CSV table of C-alpha atoms in Angstrom, one decimal:
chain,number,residue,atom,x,y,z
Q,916,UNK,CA,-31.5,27.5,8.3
Q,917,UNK,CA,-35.0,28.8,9.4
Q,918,UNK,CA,-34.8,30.2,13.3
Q,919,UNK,CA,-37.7,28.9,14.8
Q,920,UNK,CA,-38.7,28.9,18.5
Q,921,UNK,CA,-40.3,26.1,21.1
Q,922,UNK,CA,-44.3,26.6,21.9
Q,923,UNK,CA,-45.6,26.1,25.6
Q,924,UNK,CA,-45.7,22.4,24.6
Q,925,UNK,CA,-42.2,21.8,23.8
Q,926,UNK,CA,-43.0,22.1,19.7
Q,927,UNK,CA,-41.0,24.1,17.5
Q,928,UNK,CA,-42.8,26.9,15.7
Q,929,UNK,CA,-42.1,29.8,13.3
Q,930,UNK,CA,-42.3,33.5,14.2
Q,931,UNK,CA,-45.3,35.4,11.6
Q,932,UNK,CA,-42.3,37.3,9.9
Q,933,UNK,CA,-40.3,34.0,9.5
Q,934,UNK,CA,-43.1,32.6,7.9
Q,935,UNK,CA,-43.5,35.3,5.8
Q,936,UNK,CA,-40.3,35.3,4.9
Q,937,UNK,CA,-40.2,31.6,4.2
Q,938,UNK,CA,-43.0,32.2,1.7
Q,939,UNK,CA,-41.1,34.6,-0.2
Q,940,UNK,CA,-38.5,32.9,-1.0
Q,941,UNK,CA,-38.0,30.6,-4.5
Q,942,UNK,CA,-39.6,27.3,-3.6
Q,943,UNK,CA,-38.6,24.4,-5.7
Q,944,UNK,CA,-41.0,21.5,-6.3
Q,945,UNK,CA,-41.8,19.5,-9.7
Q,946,UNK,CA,-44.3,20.8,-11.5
Q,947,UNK,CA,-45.6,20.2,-15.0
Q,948,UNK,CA,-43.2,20.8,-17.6
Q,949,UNK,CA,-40.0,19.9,-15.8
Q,950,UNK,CA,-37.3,18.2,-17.9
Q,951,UNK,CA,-34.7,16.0,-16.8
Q,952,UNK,CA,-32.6,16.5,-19.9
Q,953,UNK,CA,-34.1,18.9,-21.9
Q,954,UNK,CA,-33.5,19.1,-25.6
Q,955,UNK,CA,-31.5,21.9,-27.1
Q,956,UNK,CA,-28.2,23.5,-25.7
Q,957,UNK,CA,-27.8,26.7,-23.4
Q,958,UNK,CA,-25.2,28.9,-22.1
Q,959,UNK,CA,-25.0,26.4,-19.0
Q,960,UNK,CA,-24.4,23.0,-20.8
Q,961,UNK,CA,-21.7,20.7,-20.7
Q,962,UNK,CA,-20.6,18.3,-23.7
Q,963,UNK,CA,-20.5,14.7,-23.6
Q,964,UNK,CA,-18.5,13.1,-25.5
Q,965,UNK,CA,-18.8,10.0,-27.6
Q,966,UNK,CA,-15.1,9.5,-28.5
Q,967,UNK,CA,-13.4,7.1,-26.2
Q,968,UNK,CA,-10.3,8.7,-25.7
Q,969,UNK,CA,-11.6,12.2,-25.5
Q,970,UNK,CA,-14.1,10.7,-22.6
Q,971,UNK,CA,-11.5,8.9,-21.4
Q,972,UNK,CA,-9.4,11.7,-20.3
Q,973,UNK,CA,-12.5,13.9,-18.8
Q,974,UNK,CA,-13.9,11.3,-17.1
Q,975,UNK,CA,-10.0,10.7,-15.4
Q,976,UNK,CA,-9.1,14.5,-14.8
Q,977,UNK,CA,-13.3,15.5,-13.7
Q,978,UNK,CA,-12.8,12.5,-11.0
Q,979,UNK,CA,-9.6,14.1,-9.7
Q,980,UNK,CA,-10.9,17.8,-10.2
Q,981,UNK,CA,-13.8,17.1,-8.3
Q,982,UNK,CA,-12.6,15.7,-5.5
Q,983,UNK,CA,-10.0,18.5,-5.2
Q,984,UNK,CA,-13.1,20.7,-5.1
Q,985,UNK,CA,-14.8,19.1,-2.5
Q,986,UNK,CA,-11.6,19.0,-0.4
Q,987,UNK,CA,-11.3,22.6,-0.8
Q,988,UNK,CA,-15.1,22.9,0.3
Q,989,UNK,CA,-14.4,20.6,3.4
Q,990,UNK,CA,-12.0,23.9,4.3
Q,991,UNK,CA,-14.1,26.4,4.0
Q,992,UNK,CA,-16.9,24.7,6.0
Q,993,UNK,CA,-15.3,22.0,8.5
Q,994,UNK,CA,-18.7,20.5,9.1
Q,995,UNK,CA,-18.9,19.2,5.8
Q,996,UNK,CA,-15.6,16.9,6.4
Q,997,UNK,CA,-17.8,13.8,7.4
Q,998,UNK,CA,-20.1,13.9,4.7
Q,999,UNK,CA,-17.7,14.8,1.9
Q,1000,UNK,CA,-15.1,12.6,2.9
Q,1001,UNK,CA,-16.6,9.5,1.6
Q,1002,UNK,CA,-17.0,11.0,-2.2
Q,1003,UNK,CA,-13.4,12.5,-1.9
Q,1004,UNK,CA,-11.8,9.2,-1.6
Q,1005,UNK,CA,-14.3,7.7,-4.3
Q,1006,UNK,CA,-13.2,10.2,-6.6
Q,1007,UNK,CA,-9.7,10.1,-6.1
Q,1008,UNK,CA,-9.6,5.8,-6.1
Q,1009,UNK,CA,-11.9,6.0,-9.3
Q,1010,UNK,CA,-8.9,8.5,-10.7
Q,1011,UNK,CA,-6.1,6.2,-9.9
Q,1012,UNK,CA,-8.4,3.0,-11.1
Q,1013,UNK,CA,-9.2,5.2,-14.7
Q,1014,UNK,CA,-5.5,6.5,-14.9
Q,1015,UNK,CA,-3.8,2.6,-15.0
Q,1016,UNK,CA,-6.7,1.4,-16.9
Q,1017,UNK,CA,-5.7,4.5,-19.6
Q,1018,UNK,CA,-2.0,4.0,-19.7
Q,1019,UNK,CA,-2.3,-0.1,-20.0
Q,1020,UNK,CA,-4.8,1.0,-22.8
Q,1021,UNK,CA,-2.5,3.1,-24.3
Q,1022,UNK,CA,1.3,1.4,-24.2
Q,1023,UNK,CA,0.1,-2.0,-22.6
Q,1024,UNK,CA,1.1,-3.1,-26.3
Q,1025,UNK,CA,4.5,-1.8,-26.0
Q,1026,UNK,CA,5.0,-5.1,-23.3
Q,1027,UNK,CA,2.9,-7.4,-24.8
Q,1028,UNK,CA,-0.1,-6.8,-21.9
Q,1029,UNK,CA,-3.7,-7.2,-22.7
Q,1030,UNK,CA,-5.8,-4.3,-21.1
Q,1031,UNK,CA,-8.7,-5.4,-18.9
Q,1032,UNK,CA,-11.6,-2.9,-18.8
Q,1033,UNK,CA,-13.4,-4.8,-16.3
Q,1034,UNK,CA,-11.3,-4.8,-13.7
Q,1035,UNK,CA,-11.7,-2.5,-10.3
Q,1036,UNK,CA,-8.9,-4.5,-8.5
Q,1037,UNK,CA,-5.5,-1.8,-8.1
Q,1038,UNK,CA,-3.4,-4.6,-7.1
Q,1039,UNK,CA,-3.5,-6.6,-10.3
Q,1040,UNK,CA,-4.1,-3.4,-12.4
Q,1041,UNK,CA,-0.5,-1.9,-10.4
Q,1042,UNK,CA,1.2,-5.2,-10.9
Q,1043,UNK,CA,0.6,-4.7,-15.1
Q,1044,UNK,CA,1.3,-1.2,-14.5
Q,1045,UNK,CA,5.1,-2.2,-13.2
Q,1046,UNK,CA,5.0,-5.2,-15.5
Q,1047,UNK,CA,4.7,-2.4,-18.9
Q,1048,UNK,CA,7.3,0.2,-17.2
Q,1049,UNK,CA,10.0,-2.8,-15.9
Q,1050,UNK,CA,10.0,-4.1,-19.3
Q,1051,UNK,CA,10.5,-0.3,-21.1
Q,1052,UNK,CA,13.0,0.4,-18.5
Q,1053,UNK,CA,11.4,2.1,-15.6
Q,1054,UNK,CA,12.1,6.0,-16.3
Q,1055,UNK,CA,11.5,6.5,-13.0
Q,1056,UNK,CA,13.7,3.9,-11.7
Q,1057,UNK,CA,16.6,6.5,-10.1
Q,1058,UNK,CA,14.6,8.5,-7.9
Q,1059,UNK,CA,12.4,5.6,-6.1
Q,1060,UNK,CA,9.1,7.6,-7.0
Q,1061,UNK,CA,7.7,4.2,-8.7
Q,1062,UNK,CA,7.8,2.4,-4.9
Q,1063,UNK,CA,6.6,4.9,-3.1
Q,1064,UNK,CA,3.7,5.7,-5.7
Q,1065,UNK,CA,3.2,1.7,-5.4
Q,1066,UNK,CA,2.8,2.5,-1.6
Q,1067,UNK,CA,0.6,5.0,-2.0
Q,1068,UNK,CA,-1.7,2.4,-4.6
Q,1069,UNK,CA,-1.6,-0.5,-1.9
Q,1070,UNK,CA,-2.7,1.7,0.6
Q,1071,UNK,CA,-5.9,2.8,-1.4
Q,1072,UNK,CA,-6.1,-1.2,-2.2
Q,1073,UNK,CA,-6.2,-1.4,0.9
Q,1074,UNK,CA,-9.0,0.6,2.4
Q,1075,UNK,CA,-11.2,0.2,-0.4
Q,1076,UNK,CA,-10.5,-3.1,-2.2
Q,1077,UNK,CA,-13.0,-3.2,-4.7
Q,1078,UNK,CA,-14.4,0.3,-5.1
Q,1079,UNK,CA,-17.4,-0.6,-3.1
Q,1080,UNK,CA,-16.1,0.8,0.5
Q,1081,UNK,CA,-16.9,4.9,0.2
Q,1082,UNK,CA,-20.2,4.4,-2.4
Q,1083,UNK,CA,-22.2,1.8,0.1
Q,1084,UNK,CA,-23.1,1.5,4.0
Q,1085,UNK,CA,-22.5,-2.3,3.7
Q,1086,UNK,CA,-21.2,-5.1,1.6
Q,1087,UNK,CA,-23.8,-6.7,-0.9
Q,1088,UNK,CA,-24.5,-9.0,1.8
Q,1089,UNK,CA,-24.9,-6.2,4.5
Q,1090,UNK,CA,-21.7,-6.7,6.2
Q,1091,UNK,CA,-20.0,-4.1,7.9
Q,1092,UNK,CA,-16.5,-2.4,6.1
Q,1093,UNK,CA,-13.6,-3.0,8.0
Q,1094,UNK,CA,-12.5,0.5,9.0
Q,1095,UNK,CA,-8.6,0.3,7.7
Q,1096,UNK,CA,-8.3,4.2,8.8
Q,1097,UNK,CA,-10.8,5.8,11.4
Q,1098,UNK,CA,-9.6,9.2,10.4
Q,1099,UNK,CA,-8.2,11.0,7.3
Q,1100,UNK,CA,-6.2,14.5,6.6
Q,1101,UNK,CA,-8.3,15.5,3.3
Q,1102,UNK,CA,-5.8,18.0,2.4
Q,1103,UNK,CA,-2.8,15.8,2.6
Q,1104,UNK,CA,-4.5,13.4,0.6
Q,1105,UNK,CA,-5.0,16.4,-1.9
Q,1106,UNK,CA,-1.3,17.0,-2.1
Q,1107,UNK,CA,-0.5,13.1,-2.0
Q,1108,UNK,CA,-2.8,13.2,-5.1
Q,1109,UNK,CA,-1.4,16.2,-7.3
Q,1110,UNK,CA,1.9,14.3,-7.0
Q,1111,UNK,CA,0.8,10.8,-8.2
Q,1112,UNK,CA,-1.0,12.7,-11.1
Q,1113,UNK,CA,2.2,14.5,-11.9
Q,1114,UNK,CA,4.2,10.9,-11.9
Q,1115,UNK,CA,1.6,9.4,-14.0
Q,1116,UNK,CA,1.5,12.4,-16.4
Q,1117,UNK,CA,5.1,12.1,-16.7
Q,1118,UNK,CA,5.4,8.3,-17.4
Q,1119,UNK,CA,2.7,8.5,-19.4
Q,1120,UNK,CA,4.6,11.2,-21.7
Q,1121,UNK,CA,7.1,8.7,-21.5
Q,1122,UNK,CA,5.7,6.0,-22.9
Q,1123,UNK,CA,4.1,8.2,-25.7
Q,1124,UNK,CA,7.7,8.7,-26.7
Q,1125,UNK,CA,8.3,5.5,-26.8
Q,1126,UNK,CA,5.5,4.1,-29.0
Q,1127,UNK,CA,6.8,6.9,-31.5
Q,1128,UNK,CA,9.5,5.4,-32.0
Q,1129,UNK,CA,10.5,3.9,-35.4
């Protein structure tokens, strides 16, 4: 930030050497030439890919691994909490939205259940979920992690019902969200996250092993 100190009038003004230094440093404005996208690759590109299923799993892990990211920012400089906290929980809803659409894409077959691209709603996308895994025999059906990871889904349902609540001020029609939760721990949210990724990963494994079946 650029120190700057109040003229006899009340206005803010710059020192002569903080002007000087301002004008040193790299100053960014478009000019001529700029591309958006430019062509070719460099040292500092990242591939997209066109294959489904290898986008599929980047576009899943890169929503998670960002928002870890930005967590991990939002302790290093507390001020940024506020800000951040509204692409943290877009990031991790989008993860648990892409990660149920993946595995009903992937084994939905396996129970006779039709995936559904189109849909940002985690109840009905949780209820298929437990619909595919009752029907293979819930692996997970010992150790209770399938309710409590079915809490942890109807909470996020519940704060953001339609993945419009932490991208947007307002509704489409300029209404208000209704603030389920005035305050959230970021970094518990982190760890709450690396465990539902380790029970998807798991069941997902699971079901692999099942579709190989003979």
């Amino acid at each position: 930030a650029i120190a700057g100190v109040a003229d006899e009038g009340g206005k803010f003004a710059m020192s002569e050497s903080e002007v000087d230094e301002l004008l040193e440093e790299e100053f960014y404005w478009p000019k001529v030439g700029d591309e958006l996208f430019p062509q070719g690759s460099s040292p500092l590109s990242a591939y997209i890919p066109k294959n489904p299923d290898v986008r599929g799993y980047h576009l899943t892990a890169g929503y998670r691994i960002a928002a870890d990211i930005l967590v991990d920012q939002t302790e290093e400089e507390v001020w940024l909490r506020d800000k951040l906290v509204f692409p943290i929980l877009f990031c991790y809803r989008h993860f648990i939205e892409l990660t149920l659409k993946d595995l009903l894409q992937s084994y939905g077959k396996l129970a006779d259940i039709e995936p559904n691209a189109a849909n940002h709603d985690l109840d009905q996308l949780w209820r298929n979920f437990r619909t595919l895994i009752d029907r293979m025999g819930d692996v997970d059906a010992d150790d209770g992690s399938t309710p409590i990871v079915e809490g942890w889904v109807k909470e996020f349902k519940k704060i953001d019902p339609l993945s419009q609540a932490f991208r947007y001020p307002t509704g489409k029609k300029g209404a208000p969200f209704n603030a389920v939760q005035e305050s959230i721990d970021l970094v518990n949210l982190q760890i709450i996250m690396v465990k539902m990724d380790t029970y998807f990963g798991c069941v997902g494994m699971w079901l692999h092993s099942l579709s190989d079946t003979p």
